[in-house]
Short mmCIF file of C-alpha atoms in Angstrom, two decimals:
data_model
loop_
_atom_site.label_atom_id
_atom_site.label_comp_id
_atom_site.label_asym_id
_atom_site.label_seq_id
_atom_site.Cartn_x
_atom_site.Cartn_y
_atom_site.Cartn_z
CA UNK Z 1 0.00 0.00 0.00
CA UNK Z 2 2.92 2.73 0.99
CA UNK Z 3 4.83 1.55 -2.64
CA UNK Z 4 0.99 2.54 -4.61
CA UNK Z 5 0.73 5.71 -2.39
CA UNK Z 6 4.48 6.59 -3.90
CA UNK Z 7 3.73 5.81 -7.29
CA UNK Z 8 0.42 7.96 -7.48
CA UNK Z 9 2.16 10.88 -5.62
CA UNK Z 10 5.15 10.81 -7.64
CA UNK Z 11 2.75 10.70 -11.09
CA UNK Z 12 0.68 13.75 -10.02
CA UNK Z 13 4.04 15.37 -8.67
CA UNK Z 14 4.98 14.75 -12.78
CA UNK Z 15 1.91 15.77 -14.44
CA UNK Z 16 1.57 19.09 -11.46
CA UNK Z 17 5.30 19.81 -13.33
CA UNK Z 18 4.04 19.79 -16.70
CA UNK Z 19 2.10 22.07 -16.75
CA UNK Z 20 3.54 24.47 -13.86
CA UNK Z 21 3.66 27.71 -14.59
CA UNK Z 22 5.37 30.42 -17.21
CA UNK Z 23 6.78 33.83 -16.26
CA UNK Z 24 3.67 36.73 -17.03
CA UNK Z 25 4.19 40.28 -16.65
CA UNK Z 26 1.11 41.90 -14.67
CA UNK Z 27 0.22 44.95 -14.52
CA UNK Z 28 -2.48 47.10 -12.41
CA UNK Z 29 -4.22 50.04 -12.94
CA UNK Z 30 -7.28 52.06 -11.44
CA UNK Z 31 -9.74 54.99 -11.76
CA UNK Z 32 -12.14 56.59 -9.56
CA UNK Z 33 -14.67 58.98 -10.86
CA UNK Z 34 -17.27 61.34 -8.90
CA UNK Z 35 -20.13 62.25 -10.49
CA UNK Z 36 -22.72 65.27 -9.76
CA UNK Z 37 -26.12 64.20 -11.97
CA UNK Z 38 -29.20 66.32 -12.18
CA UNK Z 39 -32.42 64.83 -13.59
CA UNK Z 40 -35.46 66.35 -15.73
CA UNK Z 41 -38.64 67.97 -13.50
CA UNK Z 42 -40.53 64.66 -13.80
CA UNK Z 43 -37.53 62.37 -11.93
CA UNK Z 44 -36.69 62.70 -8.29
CA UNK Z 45 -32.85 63.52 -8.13
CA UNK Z 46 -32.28 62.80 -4.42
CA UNK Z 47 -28.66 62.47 -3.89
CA UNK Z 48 -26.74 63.64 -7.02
CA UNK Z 49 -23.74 62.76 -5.76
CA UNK Z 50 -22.10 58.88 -7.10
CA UNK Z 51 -18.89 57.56 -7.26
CA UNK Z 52 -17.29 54.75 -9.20
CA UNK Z 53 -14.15 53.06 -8.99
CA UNK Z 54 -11.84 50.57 -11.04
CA UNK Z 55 -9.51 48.97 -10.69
CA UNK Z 56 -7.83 46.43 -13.46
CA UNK Z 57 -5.18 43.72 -13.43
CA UNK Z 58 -3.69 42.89 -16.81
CA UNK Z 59 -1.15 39.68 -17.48
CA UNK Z 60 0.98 38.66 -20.67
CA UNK Z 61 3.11 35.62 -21.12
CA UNK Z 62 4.20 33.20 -23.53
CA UNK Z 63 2.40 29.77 -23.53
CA UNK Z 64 4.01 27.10 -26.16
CA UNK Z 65 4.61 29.70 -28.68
CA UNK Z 66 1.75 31.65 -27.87
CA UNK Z 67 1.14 35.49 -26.59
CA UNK Z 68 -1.61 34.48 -23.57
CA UNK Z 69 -3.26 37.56 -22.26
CA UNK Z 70 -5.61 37.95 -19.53
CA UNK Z 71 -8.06 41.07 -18.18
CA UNK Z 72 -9.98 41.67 -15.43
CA UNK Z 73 -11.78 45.26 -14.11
CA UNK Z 74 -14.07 45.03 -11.38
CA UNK Z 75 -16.00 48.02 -10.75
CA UNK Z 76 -17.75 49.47 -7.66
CA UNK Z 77 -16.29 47.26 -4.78
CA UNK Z 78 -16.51 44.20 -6.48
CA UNK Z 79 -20.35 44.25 -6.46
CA UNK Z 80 -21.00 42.17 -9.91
CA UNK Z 81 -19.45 45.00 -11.70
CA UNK Z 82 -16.73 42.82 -13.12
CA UNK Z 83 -15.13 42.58 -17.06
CA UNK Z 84 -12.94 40.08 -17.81
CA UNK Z 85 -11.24 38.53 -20.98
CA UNK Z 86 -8.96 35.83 -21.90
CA UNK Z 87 -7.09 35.72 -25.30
CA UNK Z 88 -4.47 34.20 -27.61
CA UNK Z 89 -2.59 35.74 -29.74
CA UNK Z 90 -1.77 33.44 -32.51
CA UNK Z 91 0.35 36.40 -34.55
CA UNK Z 92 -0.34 36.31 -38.46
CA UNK Z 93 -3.27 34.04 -37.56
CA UNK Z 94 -5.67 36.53 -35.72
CA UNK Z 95 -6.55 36.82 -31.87
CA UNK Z 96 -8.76 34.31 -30.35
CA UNK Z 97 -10.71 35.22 -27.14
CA UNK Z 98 -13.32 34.40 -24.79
CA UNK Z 99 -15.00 37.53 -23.34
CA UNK Z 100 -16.70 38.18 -20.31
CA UNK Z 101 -17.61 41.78 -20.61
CA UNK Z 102 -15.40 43.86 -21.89
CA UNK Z 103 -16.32 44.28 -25.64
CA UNK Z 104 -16.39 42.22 -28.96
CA UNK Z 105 -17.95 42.55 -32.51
CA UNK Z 106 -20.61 44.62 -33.37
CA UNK Z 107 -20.71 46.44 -29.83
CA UNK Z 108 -17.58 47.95 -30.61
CA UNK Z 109 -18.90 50.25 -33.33
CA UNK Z 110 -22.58 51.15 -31.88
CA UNK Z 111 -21.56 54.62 -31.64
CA UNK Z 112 -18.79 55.92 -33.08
CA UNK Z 113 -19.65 59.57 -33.80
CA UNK Z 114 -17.14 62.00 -31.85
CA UNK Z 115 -18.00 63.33 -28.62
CA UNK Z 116 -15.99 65.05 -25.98
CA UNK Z 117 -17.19 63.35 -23.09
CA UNK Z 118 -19.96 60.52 -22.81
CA UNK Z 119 -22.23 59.53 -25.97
CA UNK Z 120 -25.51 61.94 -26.33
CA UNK Z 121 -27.95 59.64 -25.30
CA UNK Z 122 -25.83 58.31 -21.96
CA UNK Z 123 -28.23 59.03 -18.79
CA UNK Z 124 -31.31 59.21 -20.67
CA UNK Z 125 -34.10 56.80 -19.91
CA UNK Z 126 -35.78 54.00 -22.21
CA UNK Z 127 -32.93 53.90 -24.49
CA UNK Z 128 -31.24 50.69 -23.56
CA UNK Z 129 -31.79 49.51 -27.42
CA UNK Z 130 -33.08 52.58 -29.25
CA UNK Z 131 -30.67 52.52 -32.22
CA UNK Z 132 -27.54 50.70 -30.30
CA UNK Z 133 -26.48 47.56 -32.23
CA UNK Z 134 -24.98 44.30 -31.30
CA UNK Z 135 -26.45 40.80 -31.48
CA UNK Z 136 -23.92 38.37 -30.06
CA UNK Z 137 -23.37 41.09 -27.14
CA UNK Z 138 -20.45 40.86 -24.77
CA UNK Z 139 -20.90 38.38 -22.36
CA UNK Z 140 -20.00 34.18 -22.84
CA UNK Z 141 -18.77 36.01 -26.54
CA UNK Z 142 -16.02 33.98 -28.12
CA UNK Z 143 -14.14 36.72 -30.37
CA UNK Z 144 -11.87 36.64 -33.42
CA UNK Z 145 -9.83 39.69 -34.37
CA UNK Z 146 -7.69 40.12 -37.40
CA UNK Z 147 -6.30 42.49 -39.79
CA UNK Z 148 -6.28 41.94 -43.27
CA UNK Z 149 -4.62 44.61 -45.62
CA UNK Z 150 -5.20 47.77 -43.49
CA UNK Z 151 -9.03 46.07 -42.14
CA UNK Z 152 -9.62 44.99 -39.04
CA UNK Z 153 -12.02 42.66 -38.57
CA UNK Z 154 -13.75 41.67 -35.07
CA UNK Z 155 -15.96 39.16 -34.93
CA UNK Z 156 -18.19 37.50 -32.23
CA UNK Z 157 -20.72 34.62 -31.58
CA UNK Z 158 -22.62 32.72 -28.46
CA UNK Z 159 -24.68 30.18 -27.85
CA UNK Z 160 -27.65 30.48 -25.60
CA UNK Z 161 -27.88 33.59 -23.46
CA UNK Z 162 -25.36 36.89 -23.02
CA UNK Z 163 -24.46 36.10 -19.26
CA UNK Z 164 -21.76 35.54 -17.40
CA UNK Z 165 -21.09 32.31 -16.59
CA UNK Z 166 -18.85 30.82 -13.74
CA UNK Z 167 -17.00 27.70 -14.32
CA UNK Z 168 -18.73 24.37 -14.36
CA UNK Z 169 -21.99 26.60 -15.01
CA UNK Z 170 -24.14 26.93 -18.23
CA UNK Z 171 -27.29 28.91 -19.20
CA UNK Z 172 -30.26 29.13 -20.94
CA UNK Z 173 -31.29 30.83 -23.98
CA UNK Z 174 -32.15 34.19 -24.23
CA UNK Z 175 -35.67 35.40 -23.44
CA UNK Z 176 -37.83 34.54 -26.45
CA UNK Z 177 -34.71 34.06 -28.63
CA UNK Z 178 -32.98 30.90 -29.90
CA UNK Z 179 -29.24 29.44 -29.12
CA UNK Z 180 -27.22 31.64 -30.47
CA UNK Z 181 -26.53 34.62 -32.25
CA UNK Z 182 -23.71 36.44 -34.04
CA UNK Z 183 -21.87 39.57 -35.63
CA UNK Z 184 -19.09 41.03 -37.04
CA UNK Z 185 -17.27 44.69 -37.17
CA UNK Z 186 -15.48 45.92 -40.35
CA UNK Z 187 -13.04 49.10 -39.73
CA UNK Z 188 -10.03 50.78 -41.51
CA UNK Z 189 -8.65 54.31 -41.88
CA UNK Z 190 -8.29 56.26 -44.75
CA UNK Z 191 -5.04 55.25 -45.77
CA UNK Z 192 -6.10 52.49 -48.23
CA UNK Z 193 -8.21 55.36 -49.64
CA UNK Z 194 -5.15 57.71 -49.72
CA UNK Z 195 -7.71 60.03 -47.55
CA UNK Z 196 -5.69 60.93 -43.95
CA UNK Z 197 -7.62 61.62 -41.14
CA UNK Z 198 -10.50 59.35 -42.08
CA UNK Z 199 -11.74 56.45 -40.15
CA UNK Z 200 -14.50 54.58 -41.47
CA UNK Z 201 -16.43 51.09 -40.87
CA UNK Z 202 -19.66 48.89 -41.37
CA UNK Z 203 -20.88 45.93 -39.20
CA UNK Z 204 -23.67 43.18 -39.81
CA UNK Z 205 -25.32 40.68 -36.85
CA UNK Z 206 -27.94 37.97 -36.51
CA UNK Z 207 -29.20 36.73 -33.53
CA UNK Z 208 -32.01 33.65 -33.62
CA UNK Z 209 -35.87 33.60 -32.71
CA UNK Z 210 -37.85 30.51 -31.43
CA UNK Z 211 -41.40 30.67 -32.39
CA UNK Z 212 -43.85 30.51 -35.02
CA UNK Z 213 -43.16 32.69 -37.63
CA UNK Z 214 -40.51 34.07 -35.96
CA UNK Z 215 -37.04 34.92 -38.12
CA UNK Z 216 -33.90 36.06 -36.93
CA UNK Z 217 -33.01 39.67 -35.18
CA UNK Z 218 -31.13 41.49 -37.86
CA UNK Z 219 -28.58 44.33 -36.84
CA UNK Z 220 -26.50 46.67 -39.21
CA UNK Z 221 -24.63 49.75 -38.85
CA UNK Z 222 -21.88 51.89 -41.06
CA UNK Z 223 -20.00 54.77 -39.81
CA UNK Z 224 -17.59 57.16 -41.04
CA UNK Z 225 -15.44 60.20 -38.91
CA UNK Z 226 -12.89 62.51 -40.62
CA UNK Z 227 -10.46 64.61 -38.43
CA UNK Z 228 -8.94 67.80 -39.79
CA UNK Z 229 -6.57 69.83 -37.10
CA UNK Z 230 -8.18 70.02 -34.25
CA UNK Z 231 -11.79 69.10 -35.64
CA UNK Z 232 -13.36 65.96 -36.02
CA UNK Z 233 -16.85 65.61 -38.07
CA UNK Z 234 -18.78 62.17 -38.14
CA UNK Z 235 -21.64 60.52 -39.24
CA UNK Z 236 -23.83 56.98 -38.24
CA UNK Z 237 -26.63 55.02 -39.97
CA UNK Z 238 -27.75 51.64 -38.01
CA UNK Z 239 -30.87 49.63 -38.13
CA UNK Z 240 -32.65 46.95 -35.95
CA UNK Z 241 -34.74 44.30 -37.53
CA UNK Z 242 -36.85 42.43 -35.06
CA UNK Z 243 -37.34 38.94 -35.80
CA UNK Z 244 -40.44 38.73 -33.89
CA UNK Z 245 -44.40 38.90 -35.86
CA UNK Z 246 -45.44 42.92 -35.13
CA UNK Z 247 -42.47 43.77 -33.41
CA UNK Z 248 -41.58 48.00 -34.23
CA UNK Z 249 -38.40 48.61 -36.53
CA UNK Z 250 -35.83 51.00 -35.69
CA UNK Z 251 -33.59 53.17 -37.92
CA UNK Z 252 -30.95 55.65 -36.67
CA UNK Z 253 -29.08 58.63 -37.70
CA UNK Z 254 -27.14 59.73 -36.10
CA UNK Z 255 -23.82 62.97 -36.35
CA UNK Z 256 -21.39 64.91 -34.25
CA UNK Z 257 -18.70 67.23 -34.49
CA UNK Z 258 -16.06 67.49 -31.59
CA UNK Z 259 -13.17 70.01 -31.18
CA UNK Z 260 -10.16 70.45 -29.70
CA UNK Z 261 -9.96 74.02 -28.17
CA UNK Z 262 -6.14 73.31 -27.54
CA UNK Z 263 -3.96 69.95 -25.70
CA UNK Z 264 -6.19 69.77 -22.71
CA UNK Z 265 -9.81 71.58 -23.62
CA UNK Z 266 -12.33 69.71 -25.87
CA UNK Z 267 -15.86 70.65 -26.96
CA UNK Z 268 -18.46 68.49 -28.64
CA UNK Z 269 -22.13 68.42 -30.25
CA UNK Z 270 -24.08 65.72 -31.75
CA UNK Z 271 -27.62 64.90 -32.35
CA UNK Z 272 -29.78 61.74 -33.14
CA UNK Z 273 -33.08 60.84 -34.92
CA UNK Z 274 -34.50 57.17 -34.22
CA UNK Z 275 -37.28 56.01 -36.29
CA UNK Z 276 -39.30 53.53 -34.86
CA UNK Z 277 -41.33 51.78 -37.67
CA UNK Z 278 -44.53 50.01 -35.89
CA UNK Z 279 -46.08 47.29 -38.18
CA UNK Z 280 -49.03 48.82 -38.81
CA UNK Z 281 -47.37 51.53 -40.13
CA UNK Z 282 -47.04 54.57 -37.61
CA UNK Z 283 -43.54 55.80 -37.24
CA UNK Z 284 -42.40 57.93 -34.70
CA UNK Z 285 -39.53 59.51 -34.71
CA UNK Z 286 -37.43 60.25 -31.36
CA UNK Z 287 -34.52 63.23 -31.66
CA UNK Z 288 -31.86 63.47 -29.27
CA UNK Z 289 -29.05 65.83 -28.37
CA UNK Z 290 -26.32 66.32 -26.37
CA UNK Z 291 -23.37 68.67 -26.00
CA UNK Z 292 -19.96 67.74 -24.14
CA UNK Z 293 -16.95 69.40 -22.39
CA UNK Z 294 -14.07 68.28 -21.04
CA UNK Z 295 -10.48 69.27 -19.26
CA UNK Z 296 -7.81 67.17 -18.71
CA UNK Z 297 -4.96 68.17 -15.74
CA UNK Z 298 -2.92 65.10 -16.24
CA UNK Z 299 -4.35 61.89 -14.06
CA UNK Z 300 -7.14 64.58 -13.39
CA UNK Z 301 -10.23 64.47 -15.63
CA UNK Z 302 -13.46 66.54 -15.21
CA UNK Z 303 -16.10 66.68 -18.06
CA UNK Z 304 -19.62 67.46 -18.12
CA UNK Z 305 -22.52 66.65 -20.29
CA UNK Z 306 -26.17 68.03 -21.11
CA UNK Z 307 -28.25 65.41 -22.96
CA UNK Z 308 -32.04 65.65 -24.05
CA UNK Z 309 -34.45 63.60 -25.52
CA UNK Z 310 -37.95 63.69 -27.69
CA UNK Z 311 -40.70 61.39 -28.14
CA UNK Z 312 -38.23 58.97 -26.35
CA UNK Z 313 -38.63 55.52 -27.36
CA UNK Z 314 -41.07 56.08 -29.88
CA UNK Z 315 -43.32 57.44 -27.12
CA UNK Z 316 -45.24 60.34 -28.09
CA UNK Z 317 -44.93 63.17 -25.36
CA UNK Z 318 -42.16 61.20 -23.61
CA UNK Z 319 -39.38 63.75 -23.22
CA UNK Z 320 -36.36 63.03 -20.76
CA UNK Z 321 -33.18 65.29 -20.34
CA UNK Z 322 -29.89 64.85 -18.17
CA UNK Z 323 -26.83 66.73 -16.82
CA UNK Z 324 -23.73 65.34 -15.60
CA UNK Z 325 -20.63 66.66 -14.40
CA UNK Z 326 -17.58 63.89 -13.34
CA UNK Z 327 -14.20 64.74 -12.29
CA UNK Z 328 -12.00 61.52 -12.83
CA UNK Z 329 -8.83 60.33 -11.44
CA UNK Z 330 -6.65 57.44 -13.09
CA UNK Z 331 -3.63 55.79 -11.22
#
């Protein structure tokens, strides 16, 4: 019996050696913002005062040839508020990950129009989809990235629902959706157009419906900015398909213009029209706007926003407006 107990301690010793591990460089970083928000006449404000604060750990190695990379931000004490990502860098071959929050496909070009400070719709309420695309989402994503001839592409697919998953754990699908869906972002700069300062790109997603007569969730979206000095003009077009029978359309244009006043002063203005298409033919058309500000002093940011919204969410009469002013710290 003491010879077996040997043997199977000096085998896991061996296989424990195998795969021991490789020399990683981590990193950490942090960020704490405070935030003063005042809401429209209709919401109770309360306390206007919030806080949020970061803090990331980052770690690189090489793993049998292979660039392995890991990420992790947590957010607000730890309280769910946590990103992470794990990835391989396979060089000429592309970058394979599996991402737990912090961005991939589609999502990464939902709003690309400039802005000094947060987007123009950020605060307002009912506008968790209105014109924002992504199908696959960002959660239990696998994601591809790769760049071929000056275009980067960045794809990403799931199976089953957007969530989070510990290991050992699975989920179900999404609510009233089928097992999986999927997108893809298209972006390059204006150098194979032998236009400088231009950055332009274009993204497609489907995500699948259970049900009768139910087709997939369609998602599109193109974008284009151009930068001159210190001025930077842009433009967005997206749509949302709903697979559903009777389910409302939406179509969204979207433009801003943001300028640098000099190294550490930036202004911006944008505004946004979302059409939503009912089936039985009434559209309604929400507009948004916002304007933006921001300083930077270093490690020291503080920026401020005023957003408003129309008819918001294709609600007639339903009108919402925001102001926020956050002074950041990074370390």
């Amino acid at each position: 019996m003491n010879n077996l107990k040997k043997i199977g301690l000096t085998a896991l010793a061996g296989s424990l050696a195998s795969i021991s591990a490789h020399a990683a460089e981590m990193t950490v970083s942090g960020a704490t913002v405070l935030t003063y928000t005042d809401e429209d006449a209709s919401e109770v404000t309360g306390n206007p005062y919030g806080m949020k604060t970061n803090i990331g750990f980052t770690a690189s190695g090489e793993v049998n040839g292979y660039t392995v990379s890991y990420m992790q931000t947590s957010a607000d004490q730890f309280a769910g508020m946590s990103s992470a990502r794990l990835s391989v860098d396979m060089g000429d071959m592309g970058t394979v990950a599996f991402d737990q929050g912090s961005g991939s496909g589609l999502g990464t070009i939902d709003d690309k129009t400039p802005t000094a400070a947060e987007e123009i719709w950020d605060g307002l309420d009912g506008l968790t989809a209105g014109g924002l695309v992504g199908t696959a989402g960002a959660s239990g994503v696998w994601n591809y990235v790769n760049t071929f001839n000056g275009v980067t592409l960045n794809a990403a697919a799931r199976k089953g629902s957007g969530t989070k998953n510990a290991d050992g754990a699975s989920s179900g699908a999404a609510a009233n959706a089928g097992q999986g869906a999927w997108d893809f972002a298209l972006t390059t700069d204006g150098s194979m157009l032998g236009v400088d300062g231009l950055a332009i790109g274009a993204g497609y997603g489907e995500a699948s419906r259970d049900g009768a007569g139910a087709t997939d969730d369609d998602h599109w979206t193109v974008f284009a900015n151009y930068s001159a000095g210190p001025v930077t003009f842009g433009a967005q077009m997206s749509e949302i398909s709903s697979g559903l029978s009777g389910a409302t359309a939406e179509e969204t244009e979207a433009w801003g213009i943001a300028f640098n006043i000099n190294d550490n002063l930036s202004v911006s203005y944008g505004e946004r029209d979302v059409d939503f298409d009912a089936a039985g033919g009434t559209t309604t058309t929400e507009k948004g706007e916002g304007v933006a500000v921001a300083y930077t002093m270093g490690s020291i940011k503080i920026a401020g926003n005023i957003n408003e919204v129309s008819d918001n969410g294709g609600t007639v009469g339903s009108n919402d407006e925001m102001t926020e002013i956050a002074v950041s710290f990074a370390f």
